[in-house]
Amino acid sequence: DWQRSAGDFSCVSCGRKRLPASEFSKKQVEKALASLKTLPDRDIRTGPDIEQTLFINAVCKNCMQEKEAQERAEAERRREERQEEVEDAEAAVGPPERVVVTLEERPFGMTPSKAGGVGYLVVKLSEGKPAAKAGVRP
């Protein structure tokens, strides 16, 4: 039983050793146990006088929480930077001019802003694509 196996796990992130399985998520434990089956040179001997001890490496719950918090903070920082870039670009260009354009083929070759509203607020264009040929400008 993987929840009662005490002291056979170690965290590859923080380096703590001899941890019980309860310090790891079920998914991490299952992944680590599955990786043991794929070891090419594992000891396959069996018998009453042969003692086997397995030490399993995975990422503990604490390290996973810290990693997820860092990823969320980084995503929030990038989102704020993109929003500032959009606001700076909008301020430099002035109020956007609404123009109706019909493009016949895909891909259009333009990147829309994440700002809400109807239609596209063009931030970037790809040269040679239908939008650029139609005269669309950011």
PDB file of C-alpha atoms in Angstrom:
ATOM      1  CA  ASP A   1       0.000   0.000   0.000  1.00  0.00           C
ATOM      2  CA  TRP A   2       1.655   3.232  -1.179  1.00  0.00           C
ATOM      3  CA  GLN A   3       0.143   5.413   1.583  1.00  0.00           C
ATOM      4  CA  ARG A   4       1.568   3.298   4.388  1.00  0.00           C
ATOM      5  CA  SER A   5       5.048   2.818   2.935  1.00  0.00           C
ATOM      6  CA  ALA A   6       7.089   5.025   5.225  1.00  0.00           C
ATOM      7  CA  GLY A   7      10.501   6.360   4.414  1.00  0.00           C
ATOM      8  CA  ASP A   8      11.042   5.023   0.914  1.00  0.00           C
ATOM      9  CA  PHE A   9      10.631   8.327  -0.911  1.00  0.00           C
ATOM     10  CA  SER A  10      12.880  11.315  -1.507  1.00  0.00           C
ATOM     11  CA  CYS A  11      12.147  14.684  -3.096  1.00  0.00           C
ATOM     12  CA  VAL A  12      14.258  15.508  -6.142  1.00  0.00           C
ATOM     13  CA  SER A  13      13.501  19.213  -5.795  1.00  0.00           C
ATOM     14  CA  CYS A  14      14.300  20.045  -2.161  1.00  0.00           C
ATOM     15  CA  GLY A  15      16.489  17.013  -1.449  1.00  0.00           C
ATOM     16  CA  ARG A  16      14.597  15.728   1.593  1.00  0.00           C
ATOM     17  CA  LYS A  17      15.022  11.974   2.047  1.00  0.00           C
ATOM     18  CA  ARG A  18      13.232   9.075   3.726  1.00  0.00           C
ATOM     19  CA  LEU A  19       9.796  10.683   3.366  1.00  0.00           C
ATOM     20  CA  PRO A  20       6.502   8.804   3.659  1.00  0.00           C
ATOM     21  CA  ALA A  21       4.299   8.517   0.603  1.00  0.00           C
ATOM     22  CA  SER A  22       1.756  10.876   2.159  1.00  0.00           C
ATOM     23  CA  GLU A  23       4.200  13.765   1.452  1.00  0.00           C
ATOM     24  CA  PHE A  24       3.608  13.242  -2.286  1.00  0.00           C
ATOM     25  CA  SER A  25       0.555  13.562  -4.505  1.00  0.00           C
ATOM     26  CA  LYS A  26      -1.016  10.345  -5.710  1.00  0.00           C
ATOM     27  CA  LYS A  27      -0.091  11.240  -9.294  1.00  0.00           C
ATOM     28  CA  GLN A  28       3.595  11.737  -8.360  1.00  0.00           C
ATOM     29  CA  VAL A  29       3.671   8.403  -6.508  1.00  0.00           C
ATOM     30  CA  GLU A  30       2.042   6.547  -9.383  1.00  0.00           C
ATOM     31  CA  LYS A  31       4.444   8.160 -11.858  1.00  0.00           C
ATOM     32  CA  ALA A  32       7.468   7.233  -9.705  1.00  0.00           C
ATOM     33  CA  LEU A  33       6.290   3.647  -9.202  1.00  0.00           C
ATOM     34  CA  ALA A  34       5.613   3.282 -12.938  1.00  0.00           C
ATOM     35  CA  SER A  35       9.121   4.506 -13.714  1.00  0.00           C
ATOM     36  CA  LEU A  36      10.546   1.690 -11.568  1.00  0.00           C
ATOM     37  CA  LYS A  37       9.012  -0.862 -13.918  1.00  0.00           C
ATOM     38  CA  THR A  38      10.899   0.604 -16.867  1.00  0.00           C
ATOM     39  CA  LEU A  39      14.374   0.382 -15.310  1.00  0.00           C
ATOM     40  CA  PRO A  40      16.454  -1.732 -17.707  1.00  0.00           C
ATOM     41  CA  ASP A  41      18.924  -3.025 -15.098  1.00  0.00           C
ATOM     42  CA  ARG A  42      16.709  -3.572 -12.056  1.00  0.00           C
ATOM     43  CA  ASP A  43      17.220  -6.596  -9.834  1.00  0.00           C
ATOM     44  CA  ILE A  44      14.624  -9.222 -10.730  1.00  0.00           C
ATOM     45  CA  ARG A  45      15.767 -11.887  -8.257  1.00  0.00           C
ATOM     46  CA  THR A  46      13.129 -13.210  -5.901  1.00  0.00           C
ATOM     47  CA  GLY A  47      13.179 -15.501  -2.931  1.00  0.00           C
ATOM     48  CA  PRO A  48      12.832 -15.567   0.857  1.00  0.00           C
ATOM     49  CA  ASP A  49      16.535 -14.703   1.509  1.00  0.00           C
ATOM     50  CA  ILE A  50      16.627 -11.788  -0.951  1.00  0.00           C
ATOM     51  CA  GLU A  51      15.723  -8.455   0.587  1.00  0.00           C
ATOM     52  CA  GLN A  52      14.665  -5.688  -1.755  1.00  0.00           C
ATOM     53  CA  THR A  53      14.483  -2.022  -0.800  1.00  0.00           C
ATOM     54  CA  LEU A  54      13.238   0.550  -3.258  1.00  0.00           C
ATOM     55  CA  PHE A  55      13.975   4.249  -2.868  1.00  0.00           C
ATOM     56  CA  ILE A  56      11.693   6.317  -5.030  1.00  0.00           C
ATOM     57  CA  ASN A  57      12.363   9.853  -6.260  1.00  0.00           C
ATOM     58  CA  ALA A  58       9.537  12.303  -6.920  1.00  0.00           C
ATOM     59  CA  VAL A  59       8.553  15.941  -6.226  1.00  0.00           C
ATOM     60  CA  CYS A  60       6.900  16.472  -2.813  1.00  0.00           C
ATOM     61  CA  LYS A  61       3.652  18.396  -2.278  1.00  0.00           C
ATOM     62  CA  ASN A  62       5.447  21.369  -0.694  1.00  0.00           C
ATOM     63  CA  CYS A  63       7.769  21.786  -3.666  1.00  0.00           C
ATOM     64  CA  MET A  64       4.876  21.415  -6.110  1.00  0.00           C
ATOM     65  CA  GLN A  65       2.925  24.154  -4.297  1.00  0.00           C
ATOM     66  CA  GLU A  66       5.947  26.474  -4.352  1.00  0.00           C
ATOM     67  CA  LYS A  67       6.518  25.784  -8.048  1.00  0.00           C
ATOM     68  CA  GLU A  68       2.856  26.437  -8.899  1.00  0.00           C
ATOM     69  CA  ALA A  69       2.899  29.688  -6.887  1.00  0.00           C
ATOM     70  CA  GLN A  70       6.011  30.845  -8.779  1.00  0.00           C
ATOM     71  CA  GLU A  71       4.406  29.958 -12.110  1.00  0.00           C
ATOM     72  CA  ARG A  72       1.236  31.886 -11.200  1.00  0.00           C
ATOM     73  CA  ALA A  73       3.288  34.918 -10.140  1.00  0.00           C
ATOM     74  CA  GLU A  74       5.315  34.788 -13.370  1.00  0.00           C
ATOM     75  CA  ALA A  75       2.146  34.489 -15.483  1.00  0.00           C
ATOM     76  CA  GLU A  76       0.599  37.458 -13.657  1.00  0.00           C
ATOM     77  CA  ARG A  77       3.770  39.511 -14.243  1.00  0.00           C
ATOM     78  CA  ARG A  78       3.762  38.669 -17.971  1.00  0.00           C
ATOM     79  CA  ARG A  79       0.047  39.476 -18.219  1.00  0.00           C
ATOM     80  CA  GLU A  80       0.651  42.894 -16.599  1.00  0.00           C
ATOM     81  CA  GLU A  81       3.597  43.579 -18.947  1.00  0.00           C
ATOM     82  CA  ARG A  82       1.452  42.739 -21.997  1.00  0.00           C
ATOM     83  CA  GLN A  83      -1.321  44.995 -20.726  1.00  0.00           C
ATOM     84  CA  GLU A  84       1.165  47.857 -20.219  1.00  0.00           C
ATOM     85  CA  GLU A  85       2.544  47.330 -23.747  1.00  0.00           C
ATOM     86  CA  VAL A  86      -0.973  47.452 -25.188  1.00  0.00           C
ATOM     87  CA  GLU A  87      -1.789  50.609 -23.233  1.00  0.00           C
ATOM     88  CA  ASP A  88       1.478  52.243 -24.343  1.00  0.00           C
ATOM     89  CA  ALA A  89       0.828  51.319 -27.980  1.00  0.00           C
ATOM     90  CA  GLU A  90      -2.729  52.616 -27.796  1.00  0.00           C
ATOM     91  CA  ALA A  91      -1.532  55.871 -26.215  1.00  0.00           C
ATOM     92  CA  ALA A  92       1.178  56.344 -28.878  1.00  0.00           C
ATOM     93  CA  VAL A  93      -1.162  55.716 -31.793  1.00  0.00           C
ATOM     94  CA  GLY A  94      -4.139  57.554 -30.399  1.00  0.00           C
ATOM     95  CA  PRO A  95      -7.684  56.365 -30.530  1.00  0.00           C
ATOM     96  CA  PRO A  96      -8.119  53.435 -32.893  1.00  0.00           C
ATOM     97  CA  GLU A  97      -9.871  54.071 -36.153  1.00  0.00           C
ATOM     98  CA  ARG A  98     -12.583  51.561 -36.971  1.00  0.00           C
ATOM     99  CA  VAL A  99     -12.309  50.309 -40.537  1.00  0.00           C
ATOM    100  CA  VAL A 100     -14.323  47.540 -42.169  1.00  0.00           C
ATOM    101  CA  VAL A 101     -12.165  45.128 -44.163  1.00  0.00           C
ATOM    102  CA  THR A 102     -13.188  41.826 -45.760  1.00  0.00           C
ATOM    103  CA  LEU A 103     -10.422  39.267 -46.078  1.00  0.00           C
ATOM    104  CA  GLU A 104     -10.972  36.363 -48.450  1.00  0.00           C
ATOM    105  CA  GLU A 105      -8.428  33.795 -47.258  1.00  0.00           C
ATOM    106  CA  ARG A 106      -7.011  32.478 -43.995  1.00  0.00           C
ATOM    107  CA  PRO A 107      -4.712  32.935 -42.149  1.00  0.00           C
ATOM    108  CA  PHE A 108      -5.262  36.656 -42.002  1.00  0.00           C
ATOM    109  CA  GLY A 109      -1.770  37.404 -40.704  1.00  0.00           C
ATOM    110  CA  MET A 110      -2.692  39.710 -37.850  1.00  0.00           C
ATOM    111  CA  THR A 111      -2.500  39.367 -34.100  1.00  0.00           C
ATOM    112  CA  PRO A 112      -5.442  40.760 -32.123  1.00  0.00           C
ATOM    113  CA  SER A 113      -5.171  42.539 -28.803  1.00  0.00           C
ATOM    114  CA  LYS A 114      -6.532  40.779 -25.716  1.00  0.00           C
ATOM    115  CA  ALA A 115      -8.602  43.876 -24.968  1.00  0.00           C
ATOM    116  CA  GLY A 116     -12.347  43.385 -25.097  1.00  0.00           C
ATOM    117  CA  GLY A 117     -14.633  44.770 -27.728  1.00  0.00           C
ATOM    118  CA  VAL A 118     -16.147  43.843 -31.053  1.00  0.00           C
ATOM    119  CA  GLY A 119     -13.834  42.911 -33.899  1.00  0.00           C
ATOM    120  CA  TYR A 120     -10.039  43.013 -33.958  1.00  0.00           C
ATOM    121  CA  LEU A 121      -7.802  45.582 -32.357  1.00  0.00           C
ATOM    122  CA  VAL A 122      -4.720  44.775 -34.422  1.00  0.00           C
ATOM    123  CA  VAL A 123      -1.450  44.726 -32.495  1.00  0.00           C
ATOM    124  CA  LYS A 124       0.860  43.049 -35.002  1.00  0.00           C
ATOM    125  CA  LEU A 125       0.817  42.103 -38.678  1.00  0.00           C
ATOM    126  CA  SER A 126       2.669  39.518 -40.723  1.00  0.00           C
ATOM    127  CA  GLU A 127       4.114  40.815 -43.982  1.00  0.00           C
ATOM    128  CA  GLY A 128       2.747  39.310 -47.165  1.00  0.00           C
ATOM    129  CA  LYS A 129      -0.446  38.020 -45.566  1.00  0.00           C
ATOM    130  CA  PRO A 130      -3.982  39.068 -46.623  1.00  0.00           C
ATOM    131  CA  ALA A 131      -4.350  41.667 -43.844  1.00  0.00           C
ATOM    132  CA  ALA A 132      -1.123  43.446 -44.830  1.00  0.00           C
ATOM    133  CA  LYS A 133      -2.079  43.340 -48.503  1.00  0.00           C
ATOM    134  CA  ALA A 134      -5.483  44.888 -47.663  1.00  0.00           C
ATOM    135  CA  GLY A 135      -3.732  47.829 -45.968  1.00  0.00           C
ATOM    136  CA  VAL A 136      -4.526  46.966 -42.337  1.00  0.00           C
ATOM    137  CA  ARG A 137      -2.110  48.664 -39.921  1.00  0.00           C
ATOM    138  CA  PRO A 138      -1.661  48.252 -36.139  1.00  0.00           C
TER     139      PRO A 138
END
